[in-house]
């Protein structure tokens, strides 16, 4: 979201990172799956340490993570960083790291193990693409370097392609501005029963330091590779965030703040030259890859990085994960909250780029899944904010960084959903730091037009919604009948349960982001019935 305003009081971050993580991992037990083995378990565990590596401090300070689950594979991640906030603190050479995967939380029944290199050029991050795993089951994993072992993480493979699975549980999140509050929502999320987590962007904020909040960035605005690495490392020191990474595999995509507020392709919002911004984007993309559990297929290639991709969960759900920043055309009409100028209707304007759009439509066309989830960044549905600058005069105002600034591109997708009717399209979105539910109309200006899909917009983990906008949204709800729900008061995440007949989205919110003991509750719950696009109050 463009307007990141308002920061609170100034207290330095508390440091309680390891105990919580271990407790959360140990508490979990087997949930699903019948537990057949892939061959024999490996009994001898770690290999003897040859060269005795010494670290200035614990090298696994950023925890462990896993992601991009396939039926036979999952990516395991960690980064060696004894001095995480100051460049990592590693010698400038590649370091051998051992890893192992087990069937049990105590790492006794090891089924896969190996060695990988933590490369200096990738900030000593590790991305292990473990193959040969069984579908639809939990695994535990751990790394070792020298005599140091990492915390134990837990992960889960996807069900076999076309297998019939009764249900799926996941949560989606976005927008975790460190300076605006604690990750109390993640603290509760680690206790949920989820198969995986989807992050829709704004994992970090690139901004400089702001005083007045509960915690502060420790470095100025990020531009260099070192800047972005230190910023990712700062965020990853949070114990609640580490706990959720250690508990479930994640599927991540980015929005703007991983690089620069409201950037589009190679166009900066900071009036940087093309050359300077190209360099900055390359730095940001590399640091993002280094800190996320992504496959080698996402390794940056120069200034580009392949992030849009697809995940299939049996015959139940297909996740089409989009990247609406890297290939985007510039925002129309000077960006921001504005009336639409003619450029907002430009048929050549794009959020995804032509190639990704084609890939999306083809994927929807070929999908055999019951639910087709489009996981992407900014709000898709139209929302007319109807502002009254003068007595009696209404202005049609839209957030032009969202799909509302790319009307023709949105209509192409809506029209496709209407014409080709892929099974149960559901869009999940972030960015706007508030909770929404929309029925996706073929023509938003005609309430009688067909409803062709459903959109759930998550609130933020910690980023704030400008309070002065809340009454503006509330008073314009009447002009947007396709919008079924709006709340901007609470931070949290959306927990989703899918089965063959029904999708349920629970808006899980925390009582506070400045109190580490905040409680959690379900603010609202909506369902979508199979074959009936549009949300119903649960
Ligand atoms: Ca954003
Ligand atoms: Fe955000």
XYZ file of C-alpha atoms and ligand atoms in Angstrom:
540
model
C 0.000 0.000 0.000
C 1.302 3.419 -0.888
C 0.484 5.241 2.316
C 2.538 3.775 5.128
C 1.744 6.347 7.755
C 1.736 6.473 11.500
C 4.236 4.837 13.805
C 3.891 4.336 17.518
C 6.110 4.406 20.590
C 9.791 3.708 20.923
C 10.864 0.593 22.822
C 13.664 -1.611 21.573
C 12.800 -5.118 20.383
C 12.808 -7.827 22.990
C 15.091 -10.752 22.345
C 13.578 -14.120 23.129
C 14.206 -15.970 19.956
C 15.226 -19.552 20.707
C 13.055 -20.828 23.515
C 9.731 -20.109 21.800
C 10.834 -21.728 18.579
C 11.909 -24.958 20.250
C 8.732 -25.175 22.310
C 6.560 -24.698 19.278
C 8.347 -27.363 17.266
C 8.427 -29.931 20.003
C 4.762 -29.579 20.829
C 3.547 -30.738 17.441
C 2.931 -34.369 16.574
C 1.878 -36.320 13.494
C -1.375 -35.032 12.116
C -2.146 -36.659 8.803
C -0.885 -39.491 6.612
C -0.456 -43.164 7.201
C 3.307 -42.958 7.484
C 4.832 -45.456 5.092
C 8.590 -45.101 4.766
C 10.732 -44.323 1.780
C 13.054 -47.311 2.061
C 14.964 -47.864 5.252
C 15.684 -45.190 7.766
C 19.306 -44.147 8.073
C 20.587 -44.935 11.532
C 24.003 -43.267 11.706
C 23.341 -39.567 12.026
C 25.731 -36.647 11.538
C 29.058 -37.286 9.852
C 32.153 -36.575 11.926
C 33.320 -32.988 11.811
C 36.550 -32.782 9.834
C 37.646 -29.197 10.105
C 36.594 -27.677 13.384
C 34.802 -24.499 12.386
C 34.542 -21.767 14.982
C 31.871 -19.078 14.894
C 31.850 -15.807 16.766
C 28.272 -16.567 17.786
C 25.477 -19.086 17.046
C 25.416 -19.380 13.211
C 21.707 -20.335 12.940
C 20.509 -17.006 14.375
C 17.907 -16.636 11.597
C 16.241 -19.978 12.225
C 15.183 -22.481 9.585
C 12.450 -22.535 6.959
C 10.947 -24.742 4.279
C 8.829 -24.054 1.238
C 7.478 -24.703 -2.258
C 6.051 -28.140 -1.396
C 5.691 -30.702 -4.195
C 4.457 -34.297 -3.801
C 8.035 -35.647 -3.608
C 10.027 -32.597 -2.587
C 10.330 -29.567 -0.399
C 12.982 -26.831 -0.169
C 14.856 -26.517 3.145
C 16.374 -23.157 4.013
C 18.761 -21.629 6.476
C 21.511 -19.009 6.444
C 24.751 -19.016 8.415
C 24.834 -15.630 10.128
C 26.600 -15.423 13.493
C 26.379 -11.606 13.185
C 23.007 -11.286 11.417
C 22.625 -7.515 11.685
C 26.116 -6.712 10.425
C 26.549 -8.548 7.133
C 26.351 -12.038 8.618
C 29.796 -12.280 10.179
C 31.020 -15.172 8.008
C 34.441 -15.569 6.369
C 34.439 -14.871 2.589
C 34.508 -18.523 1.538
C 31.981 -21.305 0.899
C 31.149 -23.496 3.888
C 29.907 -27.095 3.836
C 26.633 -27.607 5.699
C 25.058 -30.965 6.531
C 21.300 -31.484 6.515
C 18.990 -34.326 7.378
C 15.295 -35.129 7.125
C 13.530 -37.420 9.568
C 10.108 -38.947 10.150
C 10.027 -37.887 13.785
C 10.427 -34.679 15.723
C 13.452 -36.013 17.609
C 15.347 -36.668 14.341
C 15.807 -40.381 15.136
C 14.356 -41.928 11.961
C 16.423 -40.109 9.348
C 15.284 -40.821 5.768
C 17.328 -38.329 3.760
C 20.566 -36.526 4.415
C 23.323 -34.790 2.529
C 25.751 -31.916 2.307
C 25.409 -28.606 0.571
C 27.515 -25.477 0.207
C 26.593 -22.261 1.953
C 28.010 -19.973 -0.692
C 29.671 -16.726 0.225
C 28.216 -15.041 -2.881
C 24.690 -15.900 -1.625
C 25.308 -14.606 1.927
C 25.927 -18.189 3.134
C 22.288 -19.065 2.588
C 21.334 -22.690 2.011
C 18.536 -23.944 -0.277
C 18.267 -27.743 -0.266
C 15.785 -29.199 -2.763
C 15.157 -32.543 -1.050
C 13.804 -35.124 -3.504
C 12.378 -38.617 -3.118
C 10.012 -37.816 -0.270
C 6.598 -39.374 0.166
C 3.532 -37.269 -0.676
C 1.184 -35.737 1.872
C 3.137 -36.274 5.060
C 5.043 -34.427 7.755
C 8.833 -34.437 7.977
C 11.315 -32.846 10.372
C 14.679 -31.402 9.341
C 17.855 -29.977 10.826
C 21.180 -28.497 9.683
C 24.666 -28.859 11.120
C 27.811 -26.856 10.512
C 31.009 -27.528 12.436
C 29.777 -28.553 15.864
C 26.692 -26.336 15.720
C 23.201 -27.694 15.004
C 20.209 -25.662 13.900
C 16.769 -25.671 15.512
C 14.594 -28.534 14.198
C 11.990 -27.495 11.645
C 8.870 -29.293 10.513
C 7.584 -29.456 6.953
C 5.045 -31.228 4.791
C 4.938 -32.487 1.221
C 1.988 -31.866 -1.108
C -0.436 -34.717 -1.821
C 0.129 -36.791 -4.978
C -1.140 -35.196 -8.196
C -4.763 -36.209 -8.863
C -5.039 -37.981 -5.504
C -8.320 -37.417 -3.742
C -7.804 -35.514 -0.493
C -10.647 -34.697 1.882
C -9.463 -31.273 2.971
C -6.701 -28.694 3.014
C -5.794 -26.109 5.662
C -3.664 -23.070 5.005
C -3.307 -19.463 6.115
C -2.307 -16.409 4.146
C -0.520 -13.289 5.350
C 1.035 -10.058 4.107
C 2.628 -6.782 5.201
C 4.827 -7.084 8.275
C 6.254 -3.624 8.915
C 8.772 -4.228 11.715
C 8.534 -0.659 12.949
C 4.775 -0.681 13.359
C 4.440 -3.498 15.885
C 5.252 -7.005 17.059
C 4.388 -10.175 15.174
C 1.860 -11.300 17.792
C -0.256 -12.762 14.961
C 2.581 -15.116 14.006
C 2.843 -16.190 17.646
C -0.718 -17.521 17.420
C -0.393 -18.813 13.881
C 2.321 -21.238 14.939
C -0.337 -23.015 17.037
C -2.828 -23.466 14.176
C -3.273 -26.752 12.307
C -2.083 -25.770 8.841
C -0.624 -27.658 5.899
C 1.228 -24.573 4.643
C 1.386 -20.771 4.747
C 1.127 -18.347 1.813
C 2.872 -14.957 2.072
C 1.540 -12.347 -0.360
C 4.257 -9.729 -0.020
C 5.727 -6.854 1.961
C 7.806 -9.382 3.905
C 10.221 -6.536 4.654
C 9.870 -2.776 4.362
C 12.760 -0.989 2.711
C 12.189 2.302 4.578
C 14.637 3.987 6.911
C 14.289 4.416 10.641
C 11.197 5.917 12.193
C 11.033 6.780 15.854
C 7.934 6.420 17.979
C 7.145 2.771 17.262
C 7.574 -0.266 19.519
C 10.715 -1.176 17.574
C 12.867 0.427 14.917
C 14.800 -0.505 11.821
C 18.494 -0.527 12.707
C 19.674 0.837 9.344
C 18.662 3.609 6.911
C 16.600 2.990 3.741
C 17.880 -0.026 1.775
C 19.646 0.406 -1.561
C 22.700 -1.874 -1.618
C 22.837 -5.666 -1.453
C 24.307 -5.375 2.040
C 21.411 -3.082 3.068
C 18.752 -5.542 1.905
C 20.565 -8.498 3.484
C 20.718 -6.726 6.829
C 17.039 -5.773 6.583
C 15.919 -9.350 5.818
C 18.143 -10.563 8.649
C 16.606 -8.090 11.095
C 13.084 -9.293 10.275
C 14.143 -12.943 10.481
C 15.454 -12.478 14.047
C 11.826 -12.262 15.233
C 11.020 -15.371 17.292
C 7.342 -15.486 16.307
C 8.196 -15.309 12.608
C 10.856 -18.003 13.073
C 8.314 -20.211 14.849
C 5.899 -20.148 11.896
C 8.722 -20.812 9.417
C 9.816 -23.778 11.546
C 6.269 -25.149 11.826
C 5.008 -25.183 8.206
C 6.262 -24.950 4.625
C 5.693 -21.523 3.077
C 4.783 -20.425 -0.440
C 5.986 -16.852 -0.863
C 5.576 -14.061 -3.364
C 6.574 -10.432 -3.080
C 4.897 -7.050 -3.398
C 6.534 -3.624 -3.634
C 8.282 -3.091 -0.273
C 10.710 -5.949 -0.822
C 12.270 -3.402 -3.219
C 10.691 0.056 -3.150
C 7.218 1.436 -2.374
C 4.884 1.214 -5.415
C 7.639 0.417 -7.914
C 6.580 -0.975 -11.281
C 9.057 -3.089 -13.255
C 12.151 -0.856 -13.512
C 10.362 2.353 -12.555
C 11.191 3.630 -9.087
C 8.916 5.783 -6.990
C 11.965 7.624 -5.662
C 12.898 9.223 -8.978
C 16.015 7.082 -9.225
C 17.578 6.844 -12.668
C 16.923 3.667 -14.646
C 20.515 2.628 -14.091
C 20.404 3.201 -10.325
C 17.030 1.524 -9.897
C 18.057 -1.465 -12.022
C 20.981 -1.981 -9.657
C 18.738 -1.530 -6.619
C 16.143 -4.019 -7.851
C 18.853 -6.593 -8.560
C 20.166 -6.144 -5.007
C 16.693 -6.487 -3.505
C 15.790 -9.546 -5.600
C 19.027 -11.306 -4.682
C 18.553 -10.668 -0.951
C 14.954 -11.896 -1.252
C 16.088 -15.147 -2.871
C 18.803 -15.572 -0.254
C 16.292 -15.332 2.597
C 13.345 -17.348 1.252
C 12.814 -21.122 0.921
C 12.725 -20.950 -2.898
C 13.865 -23.468 -5.538
C 16.905 -22.930 -7.715
C 14.465 -22.036 -10.534
C 13.972 -18.725 -8.677
C 17.694 -17.928 -8.488
C 18.028 -14.358 -9.834
C 19.323 -14.030 -13.365
C 20.828 -10.551 -13.526
C 18.065 -8.101 -12.677
C 15.280 -10.697 -13.197
C 13.866 -13.432 -11.005
C 11.253 -16.110 -11.774
C 8.710 -15.970 -8.965
C 5.328 -16.752 -10.541
C 4.686 -20.468 -10.279
C 2.019 -23.074 -9.592
C 1.319 -25.615 -6.834
C -1.179 -28.458 -6.952
C -2.707 -30.143 -3.903
C -4.197 -33.421 -5.071
C -7.440 -32.890 -6.960
C -8.604 -30.295 -4.441
C -6.711 -27.052 -5.100
C -4.400 -25.404 -7.547
C -2.448 -22.295 -6.450
C -1.503 -19.897 -9.227
C 1.042 -17.635 -7.513
C 1.491 -14.301 -9.292
C 4.197 -11.629 -9.451
C 2.478 -8.305 -10.200
C 5.528 -6.041 -9.709
C 8.356 -7.282 -11.911
C 6.525 -6.989 -15.260
C 4.016 -4.239 -14.423
C 3.445 -1.155 -16.555
C 3.665 2.158 -14.707
C 0.699 3.198 -12.545
C -1.639 5.544 -14.440
C -2.622 9.088 -13.512
C 0.253 9.744 -11.054
C -0.485 6.694 -8.884
C -2.162 6.796 -5.444
C -5.797 7.512 -4.583
C -7.083 9.445 -7.585
C -9.937 9.805 -10.008
C -9.225 7.670 -13.062
C -7.620 9.356 -16.058
C -8.008 7.691 -19.513
C -4.700 5.841 -19.043
C -6.336 3.677 -16.330
C -8.380 2.049 -19.132
C -5.414 1.535 -21.449
C -5.612 -1.960 -22.986
C -1.829 -2.231 -23.087
C -1.488 -1.524 -19.333
C -0.565 -4.657 -17.415
C -0.056 -5.970 -13.872
C 1.419 -9.311 -14.884
C 3.057 -8.745 -18.265
C 1.731 -10.565 -21.361
C 3.695 -13.770 -20.796
C 2.523 -14.298 -17.212
C -1.067 -13.448 -18.187
C -0.994 -16.137 -20.863
C 0.552 -18.595 -18.371
C -2.223 -17.828 -15.857
C -5.069 -18.286 -18.326
C -3.554 -21.498 -19.679
C -3.127 -22.823 -16.129
C -6.733 -22.009 -15.272
C -7.890 -23.643 -18.499
C -5.953 -26.856 -17.859
C -6.588 -27.117 -14.125
C -8.471 -30.188 -12.963
C -8.661 -28.995 -9.356
C -11.870 -28.256 -7.491
C -10.626 -24.848 -6.280
C -8.456 -22.483 -8.345
C -6.657 -20.059 -6.062
C -5.024 -16.967 -7.537
C -2.515 -15.860 -4.893
C -1.429 -12.308 -5.629
C -0.624 -8.938 -4.133
C -3.037 -6.015 -4.455
C -6.835 -5.861 -4.185
C -8.446 -7.174 -7.374
C -12.057 -6.047 -6.999
C -13.098 -2.524 -7.819
C -13.573 -0.183 -4.896
C -14.918 3.302 -5.515
C -13.961 5.452 -2.510
C -16.479 8.188 -3.510
C -14.909 11.193 -1.876
C -16.731 14.466 -1.231
C -14.143 17.247 -1.434
C -16.869 19.926 -1.556
C -20.459 19.999 -0.401
C -22.670 17.959 -2.689
C -19.907 17.008 -5.135
C -18.866 13.380 -5.302
C -15.639 12.276 -6.905
C -15.082 8.696 -8.062
C -11.708 7.900 -6.494
C -9.751 4.635 -6.810
C -6.484 3.198 -5.508
C -4.559 3.139 -8.772
C -1.713 0.952 -7.498
C -4.332 -1.834 -7.310
C -6.112 -3.531 -10.214
C -8.388 -0.463 -10.230
C -5.585 1.278 -12.138
C -5.462 -1.556 -14.705
C -9.116 -1.855 -15.686
C -8.662 -3.527 -19.104
C -6.249 -6.167 -17.759
C -8.670 -6.975 -14.941
C -11.567 -7.233 -17.357
C -9.630 -9.719 -19.504
C -9.327 -12.033 -16.486
C -12.941 -11.496 -15.351
C -14.165 -12.168 -18.864
C -12.074 -15.327 -19.048
C -13.577 -16.562 -15.761
C -17.049 -15.846 -17.156
C -16.477 -17.480 -20.557
C -14.359 -20.509 -19.660
C -15.619 -21.123 -16.136
C -12.562 -22.695 -14.504
C -13.660 -24.526 -11.347
C -14.274 -22.230 -8.340
C -11.886 -19.294 -8.795
C -10.868 -17.613 -5.517
C -8.453 -14.679 -5.392
C -6.429 -14.072 -2.219
C -4.795 -10.655 -1.815
C -2.832 -8.468 0.593
C -1.228 -5.009 0.383
C -4.035 -2.823 1.724
C -3.522 -3.577 5.470
C -7.210 -4.261 6.039
C -9.744 -7.092 5.765
C -12.201 -7.278 2.864
C -14.483 -9.796 1.150
C -15.691 -9.187 -2.402
C -17.906 -10.905 -4.919
C -16.128 -10.569 -8.252
C -18.631 -9.163 -10.738
C -18.121 -9.397 -14.479
C -18.974 -5.682 -14.533
C -18.527 -3.953 -11.157
C -20.641 -1.016 -12.327
C -23.583 -3.329 -12.955
C -24.713 -5.167 -9.787
C -26.862 -7.445 -11.980
C -23.880 -8.719 -13.935
C -22.648 -12.270 -13.310
C -20.628 -13.084 -10.193
C -17.630 -14.980 -11.585
C -15.431 -15.486 -8.509
C -14.695 -14.530 -4.915
C -11.921 -12.451 -3.353
C -10.586 -12.582 0.212
C -8.275 -9.712 1.142
C -6.196 -10.317 4.252
C -5.322 -7.733 6.823
C -1.641 -7.169 7.685
C 0.564 -8.883 10.224
C 1.637 -5.488 11.606
C 1.453 -2.706 8.975
C -1.160 -0.056 9.638
C -4.133 1.290 7.687
C -4.417 5.096 7.663
C -7.144 5.751 10.299
C -8.446 8.781 8.425
C -9.421 6.474 5.535
C -11.656 4.216 7.642
C -14.728 6.511 7.648
C -14.194 7.165 3.930
C -14.389 3.431 3.180
C -17.336 2.905 5.507
C -19.393 5.667 3.969
C -18.746 4.388 0.455
C -19.684 0.733 1.148
C -23.203 1.496 -0.043
C -21.798 2.406 -3.464
C -19.906 -0.896 -3.691
C -22.549 -3.612 -3.210
C -20.135 -6.382 -4.286
C -18.079 -5.677 -1.125
C -19.398 -7.967 1.622
C -17.018 -7.075 4.439
C -14.519 -4.418 5.484
C -12.493 -3.998 8.674
C -9.301 -2.003 9.122
C -9.044 -2.009 12.912
C -7.396 -5.401 13.442
C -4.140 -7.074 12.379
C -3.853 -10.825 11.783
C -4.133 -13.509 9.110
C -6.756 -15.475 7.180
C -7.140 -19.171 7.969
C -8.720 -21.199 5.177
C -10.250 -24.668 5.236
C -11.190 -26.264 1.911
C -13.041 -29.448 1.163
C -14.841 -30.683 -1.933
C -18.048 -28.878 -1.096
C -17.008 -25.711 0.707
C -14.305 -23.091 1.234
C -14.194 -21.348 4.608
C -12.129 -18.233 5.375
C -11.733 -17.223 9.033
C -10.438 -13.698 9.683
C -8.142 -14.352 12.657
C -7.132 -11.151 14.441
C -4.997 -10.225 17.438
C -6.059 -7.849 20.197
C -2.803 -5.877 19.940
C 0.499 -5.601 18.074
C 2.183 -3.613 20.844
C 1.496 -6.177 23.584
C 3.405 -9.460 23.185
C 0.695 -11.214 25.214
C -2.075 -10.280 22.786
C -4.986 -12.692 22.405
C -6.463 -14.043 19.175
C -10.057 -14.321 17.989
C -12.056 -14.912 14.828
C -13.428 -11.538 13.751
C -15.536 -12.857 10.875
C -15.980 -16.035 8.864
C -17.165 -16.474 5.271
C -17.834 -19.484 3.071
C -17.971 -20.180 -0.645
C -20.053 -23.156 -1.748
C -18.749 -25.362 -4.538
C -20.107 -24.148 -7.889
C -21.492 -20.890 -6.469
C -19.114 -17.947 -6.792
C -19.480 -15.277 -4.121
C -19.082 -15.227 -0.338
C -21.705 -16.024 2.283
C -21.498 -15.129 5.975
C -20.666 -18.301 7.890
Ca 2.322 -3.233 -0.877
Fe 2.219 -3.357 2.895
